[in-house]
């Protein structure tokens, strides 16, 4: 879906959203500030969001010991750490491509977290929309996700 310039109400904060980003699962809009808030939540506490994105609980690989690699200086580090450092060099657009690739190979937890990082970077609306299209797809987002998210972002 394309972000729209029509004035819409953000389903999360209730303010006017312009540009309005689409939340496909909920046939409504989000403002850019709320999209970034969602990104921060995903990056900071993904394990607390499993009632919104059940596949964030997909921790099969956490049971395996994390592979390690040896750096040029002889230090042994976790592969995860090396990948995180490499990703830092990527543009936001490349991170979004990476998120889409994660989806194609079935690494959904990584895909969701990568979309969160894209949103944290507050990219242009078209790029934020690509992340939201993944996060708020009917396949990945719980039908009650929007109420849960609203409660997390704006506790009463
Ligand atoms: Zn909002």
XYZ file of N, CA and C and ligand atoms in Angstrom:
469
model
N 0.833 -1.202 0.000
C 0.000 0.000 0.000
C 0.867 1.251 0.000
N 0.352 2.329 -0.534
C 1.071 3.597 -0.563
C 0.646 4.446 0.622
N 1.601 5.198 1.194
C 1.187 6.166 2.213
C 0.278 7.186 1.537
N -0.685 7.695 2.254
C -1.595 8.642 1.621
C -1.439 10.024 2.234
N -1.722 11.038 1.458
C -1.615 12.395 1.981
C -2.962 12.876 2.523
N -4.012 12.054 2.372
C -5.304 12.428 2.955
C -5.154 12.502 4.465
N -5.880 13.423 5.066
C -5.810 13.502 6.518
C -6.567 12.316 7.107
N -5.864 11.564 7.933
C -6.490 10.431 8.590
C -6.147 10.524 10.071
N -6.887 9.783 10.872
C -6.614 9.776 12.306
C -5.728 8.590 12.633
N -4.685 8.847 13.405
C -3.774 7.768 13.792
C -4.507 6.831 14.747
N -4.488 5.536 14.428
C -5.173 4.555 15.275
C -4.501 4.413 16.635
N -3.266 4.870 16.747
C -2.531 4.685 18.000
C -2.639 5.891 18.930
N -2.311 7.102 18.435
C -2.332 8.264 19.337
C -3.597 9.097 19.186
N -4.358 8.857 18.111
C -5.610 9.581 17.945
C -5.459 10.951 17.311
N -4.218 11.364 17.022
C -4.004 12.664 16.376
C -4.118 12.514 14.863
N -4.184 13.627 14.166
C -4.219 13.588 12.713
C -2.878 13.081 12.195
N -2.931 12.225 11.189
C -1.704 11.648 10.639
C -1.508 12.158 9.225
N -0.444 12.911 9.011
C -0.138 13.378 7.661
C 1.372 13.449 7.496
N 2.011 12.634 6.658
C 1.326 11.624 5.843
C 0.776 10.505 6.715
N -0.294 9.907 6.233
C -0.883 8.783 6.952
C -0.275 7.486 6.431
N 0.352 6.740 7.336
C 0.893 5.436 6.960
C -0.222 4.410 7.161
N -0.276 3.436 6.288
C -1.362 2.446 6.385
C -0.994 1.285 7.293
N -1.954 0.864 8.102
C -1.809 -0.354 8.901
C -2.761 -1.377 8.284
N -2.276 -2.172 7.319
C -3.177 -3.013 6.512
C -4.096 -3.901 7.349
N -3.564 -4.482 8.411
C -4.336 -5.398 9.233
C -5.579 -4.744 9.807
N -5.483 -3.435 10.051
C -6.557 -2.743 10.770
C -7.277 -1.714 9.909
N -6.992 -1.740 8.604
C -7.662 -0.840 7.671
C -7.693 0.581 8.205
N -6.571 1.028 8.754
C -6.499 2.382 9.292
C -5.091 2.913 9.166
N -4.861 4.039 9.836
C -3.604 4.751 9.636
C -2.802 4.892 10.922
N -1.528 5.162 10.733
C -0.634 5.523 11.828
C 0.092 6.795 11.422
N 0.424 7.635 12.406
C 1.265 8.788 12.090
C 2.716 8.321 12.121
N 3.618 9.159 11.614
C 5.026 8.748 11.574
C 5.632 8.629 12.969
N 5.199 9.488 13.898
C 5.746 9.419 15.250
C 5.375 8.090 15.910
N 4.137 7.633 15.718
C 3.742 6.355 16.316
C 4.460 5.190 15.638
N 4.674 5.281 14.338
C 5.426 4.217 13.656
C 6.811 4.095 14.283
N 7.416 5.231 14.600
C 8.744 5.189 15.222
C 8.652 4.633 16.646
N 7.582 4.977 17.371
C 7.396 4.425 18.723
C 7.292 2.903 18.674
N 6.559 2.410 17.687
C 6.419 0.957 17.527
C 7.795 0.338 17.269
N 8.598 1.012 16.456
C 9.949 0.529 16.181
C 10.777 0.418 17.453
N 10.718 1.454 18.287
C 11.477 1.424 19.543
C 11.048 0.254 20.424
N 9.753 0.032 20.523
C 9.259 -1.096 21.322
C 9.836 -2.413 20.799
N 9.787 -2.567 19.484
C 10.252 -3.816 18.876
C 11.735 -4.046 19.116
N 12.506 -2.980 19.084
C 13.946 -3.115 19.258
C 14.281 -3.331 20.731
N 13.547 -2.630 21.620
C 13.912 -2.661 23.033
C 13.379 -3.883 23.774
N 12.145 -4.274 23.501
C 11.607 -5.395 24.276
C 10.763 -6.340 23.436
N 11.383 -6.936 22.410
C 10.615 -7.819 21.527
C 9.929 -8.969 22.268
N 10.550 -9.459 23.330
C 9.966 -10.612 24.002
C 8.686 -10.254 24.758
N 8.433 -8.944 24.959
C 7.211 -8.540 25.657
C 6.072 -8.259 24.684
N 6.315 -8.497 23.400
C 5.308 -8.134 22.397
C 4.694 -9.353 21.720
N 4.796 -10.509 22.369
C 4.352 -11.733 21.698
C 2.832 -11.820 21.601
N 2.104 -11.022 22.413
C 0.646 -11.028 22.239
C 0.254 -10.188 21.017
N 1.173 -9.398 20.514
C 0.911 -8.603 19.312
C 1.457 -9.320 18.073
N 2.704 -9.784 18.184
C 3.329 -10.558 17.101
C 3.745 -11.919 17.667
N 2.853 -12.897 17.605
C 3.132 -14.190 18.237
C 4.466 -14.809 17.790
N 4.875 -14.529 16.567
C 6.097 -15.176 16.088
C 7.377 -14.585 16.682
N 7.244 -13.502 17.454
C 8.413 -13.015 18.192
C 8.825 -14.028 19.252
N 7.925 -14.940 19.568
C 8.235 -15.974 20.561
C 8.949 -17.154 19.932
N 9.189 -17.074 18.626
C 9.837 -18.165 17.910
C 11.309 -18.195 18.305
N 11.612 -18.909 19.387
C 12.977 -18.860 19.921
C 13.722 -20.172 19.727
N 13.312 -20.931 18.712
C 13.959 -22.232 18.479
C 15.477 -22.090 18.457
N 15.947 -21.038 17.781
C 17.394 -20.939 17.644
C 18.074 -20.467 18.923
N 17.278 -19.921 19.874
C 17.897 -19.492 21.127
C 18.343 -20.691 21.953
N 17.743 -21.833 21.660
C 18.129 -23.030 22.403
C 19.483 -23.558 21.949
N 19.843 -23.231 20.730
C 21.146 -23.652 20.227
C 22.196 -22.711 20.804
N 23.392 -23.235 21.080
C 24.444 -22.302 21.487
C 24.769 -21.368 20.314
N 24.970 -20.097 20.608
C 25.260 -19.125 19.552
C 26.625 -19.441 18.942
N 26.684 -19.563 17.592
C 27.983 -19.848 16.980
C 28.971 -18.705 17.219
N 30.227 -19.041 17.317
C 31.250 -18.013 17.493
C 32.185 -18.025 16.291
N 32.815 -16.906 16.063
C 33.793 -16.791 14.978
C 35.037 -16.114 15.523
N 36.149 -16.346 14.828
C 37.390 -15.721 15.269
C 37.666 -14.497 14.404
N 37.930 -13.405 15.069
C 38.238 -12.171 14.343
C 39.691 -12.161 13.894
N 40.023 -11.183 13.026
C 41.391 -11.037 12.526
C 42.387 -10.882 13.677
N 41.954 -10.242 14.769
C 42.887 -10.036 15.892
C 42.957 -11.252 16.820
N 42.314 -12.341 16.408
C 42.412 -13.569 17.188
C 41.345 -13.715 18.260
N 40.574 -12.650 18.494
C 39.516 -12.694 19.516
C 38.351 -13.538 19.025
N 37.778 -14.319 19.923
C 36.592 -15.087 19.570
C 35.352 -14.307 20.010
N 34.446 -14.100 19.075
C 33.218 -13.363 19.404
C 32.021 -14.109 18.846
N 30.854 -13.782 19.389
C 29.633 -14.413 18.885
C 29.322 -13.907 17.482
N 28.876 -14.837 16.656
C 28.508 -14.486 15.284
C 27.482 -13.353 15.277
N 26.539 -13.443 16.240
C 25.479 -12.444 16.337
C 26.048 -11.029 16.437
N 27.138 -10.911 17.222
C 27.747 -9.597 17.428
C 28.378 -9.086 16.129
N 29.036 -9.998 15.393
C 29.664 -9.604 14.129
C 28.599 -9.148 13.134
N 27.495 -9.880 13.091
C 26.419 -9.504 12.162
C 25.851 -8.139 12.544
N 25.664 -7.913 13.847
C 25.126 -6.630 14.301
C 26.043 -5.492 13.863
N 27.361 -5.709 13.948
C 28.303 -4.661 13.536
C 28.221 -4.422 12.027
N 28.096 -5.502 11.262
C 28.006 -5.344 9.808
C 26.735 -4.592 9.417
N 25.653 -4.893 10.138
C 24.380 -4.253 9.794
C 24.429 -2.756 10.024
N 25.246 -2.325 10.978
C 25.326 -0.903 11.274
C 25.755 -0.100 10.050
N 26.478 -0.753 9.146
C 26.960 -0.064 7.941
C 25.868 0.070 6.874
N 24.786 -0.637 7.036
C 23.760 -0.647 5.985
C 22.910 0.615 6.003
N 22.448 1.009 4.831
C 21.479 2.100 4.758
C 20.130 1.570 5.244
N 19.225 2.487 5.545
C 17.909 2.054 6.023
C 17.204 1.239 4.928
N 17.376 1.673 3.696
C 16.756 0.944 2.595
C 17.286 -0.490 2.508
N 18.601 -0.641 2.708
C 19.175 -1.992 2.680
C 18.679 -2.827 3.854
N 18.455 -2.182 4.989
C 17.923 -2.923 6.144
C 16.508 -3.410 5.851
N 15.762 -2.595 5.136
C 14.404 -3.020 4.772
C 14.471 -4.196 3.811
N 15.422 -4.146 2.864
C 15.586 -5.288 1.950
C 15.962 -6.541 2.735
N 16.829 -6.348 3.727
C 17.240 -7.479 4.562
C 16.016 -8.057 5.291
N 15.176 -7.165 5.814
C 13.964 -7.619 6.510
C 13.103 -8.453 5.563
N 12.966 -7.989 4.319
C 12.136 -8.718 3.365
C 12.757 -10.081 3.029
N 14.081 -10.106 2.966
C 14.755 -11.394 2.706
C 14.579 -12.360 3.874
N 14.677 -11.834 5.091
C 14.450 -12.683 6.273
C 13.079 -13.363 6.155
N 12.093 -12.596 5.694
C 10.756 -13.156 5.552
C 10.731 -14.280 4.532
N 11.446 -14.052 3.418
C 11.435 -15.064 2.354
C 12.052 -16.370 2.809
N 13.040 -16.295 3.716
C 13.663 -17.544 4.165
C 13.083 -18.025 5.490
N 12.016 -17.376 5.939
C 11.296 -17.900 7.097
C 11.852 -17.504 8.453
N 12.769 -16.525 8.489
C 13.280 -16.057 9.780
C 12.406 -14.874 10.237
N 11.226 -15.230 10.742
C 10.222 -14.196 10.990
C 10.572 -13.311 12.189
N 11.141 -13.906 13.221
C 11.502 -13.074 14.378
C 12.526 -12.009 13.954
N 13.534 -12.426 13.201
C 14.525 -11.465 12.698
C 13.867 -10.429 11.796
N 12.909 -10.912 10.997
C 12.232 -9.990 10.082
C 11.500 -8.896 10.863
N 10.768 -9.296 11.903
C 10.005 -8.338 12.695
C 10.942 -7.342 13.374
N 12.038 -7.850 13.944
C 12.960 -6.955 14.644
C 13.648 -5.994 13.671
N 13.957 -6.498 12.483
C 14.609 -5.636 11.498
C 13.650 -4.528 11.047
N 12.385 -4.860 10.889
C 11.388 -3.830 10.555
C 11.334 -2.781 11.661
N 11.463 -3.220 12.901
C 11.499 -2.277 14.024
C 12.673 -1.317 13.888
N 13.835 -1.852 13.505
C 15.015 -0.982 13.361
C 14.828 0.016 12.225
N 14.159 -0.419 11.173
C 13.866 0.504 10.063
C 12.997 1.655 10.584
N 11.987 1.341 11.373
C 11.081 2.381 11.873
C 11.785 3.320 12.853
N 12.693 2.779 13.656
C 13.436 3.615 14.601
C 14.224 4.688 13.849
N 14.697 4.344 12.665
C 15.492 5.288 11.879
C 14.622 6.387 11.260
N 13.306 6.327 11.480
C 12.375 7.337 10.960
C 12.635 7.646 9.484
N 12.523 6.624 8.642
C 12.812 6.828 7.224
C 11.686 7.600 6.535
N 11.895 7.909 5.249
C 10.845 8.543 4.453
C 9.598 7.664 4.494
N 8.440 8.296 4.261
C 7.166 7.591 4.427
C 7.102 6.291 3.619
N 7.620 6.301 2.403
C 7.500 5.103 1.559
C 8.231 3.918 2.177
N 9.362 4.199 2.821
C 10.149 3.119 3.424
C 9.490 2.652 4.727
N 9.016 3.606 5.526
C 8.302 3.242 6.755
C 7.095 2.370 6.399
N 6.449 2.706 5.277
C 5.270 1.942 4.878
C 5.629 0.489 4.579
N 6.801 0.273 3.960
C 7.206 -1.113 3.661
C 7.367 -1.914 4.953
N 7.911 -1.260 5.988
C 8.069 -1.952 7.272
C 6.700 -2.229 7.903
N 5.806 -1.258 7.817
C 4.477 -1.444 8.408
C 3.678 -2.504 7.652
N 3.894 -2.584 6.324
C 3.190 -3.615 5.541
C 3.546 -5.012 6.044
N 4.792 -5.183 6.479
C 5.206 -6.475 7.031
C 4.629 -6.647 8.438
N 4.887 -5.647 9.287
C 4.500 -5.765 10.703
C 2.994 -5.902 10.886
N 2.248 -5.159 10.077
C 0.805 -5.158 10.260
C 0.088 -5.951 9.178
N 0.737 -7.013 8.725
C 0.071 -7.918 7.792
C -0.831 -8.850 8.600
N -1.861 -9.354 7.946
C -2.788 -10.259 8.623
C -2.071 -11.531 9.079
N -1.013 -11.935 8.371
C -0.310 -13.174 8.718
C 0.448 -13.034 10.037
N 1.035 -11.853 10.263
C 1.980 -11.734 11.376
C 1.416 -11.039 12.606
N 0.429 -10.176 12.415
C -0.044 -9.360 13.535
C -1.341 -9.941 14.097
N -1.410 -10.030 15.417
C -2.619 -10.524 16.067
C -3.789 -9.580 15.788
N -5.006 -10.124 15.678
C -6.161 -9.247 15.425
C -6.379 -8.235 16.547
N -5.901 -8.538 17.745
C -6.043 -7.589 18.850
C -4.800 -6.711 19.007
N -3.904 -6.830 18.043
C -2.622 -6.131 18.146
C -2.725 -4.635 18.343
N -3.713 -4.036 17.711
C -3.772 -2.570 17.768
C -4.137 -2.088 19.165
N -5.063 -2.782 19.839
C -5.418 -2.365 21.211
C -4.237 -2.593 22.155
N -3.581 -3.756 21.958
C -2.428 -4.061 22.808
C -1.348 -2.993 22.643
N -1.104 -2.634 21.399
C -0.053 -1.653 21.128
C -0.400 -0.296 21.711
N -1.660 0.083 21.565
C -2.099 1.377 22.094
C -1.860 1.410 23.602
N -2.189 0.296 24.259
C -1.981 0.213 25.703
C -0.509 0.306 26.092
N 0.363 -0.266 25.240
C 1.799 -0.210 25.544
C 2.359 1.186 25.335
N 1.911 1.817 24.245
C 2.483 3.123 23.894
C 1.919 4.240 24.748
N 0.638 4.111 25.080
C -0.028 5.186 25.827
C -0.781 4.588 27.007
N -0.056 4.140 28.034
C -0.741 3.523 29.181
C -1.710 4.523 29.796
N -2.894 4.024 30.118
C -3.926 4.934 30.646
C -3.529 5.429 32.040
Zn 0.097 8.515 16.178
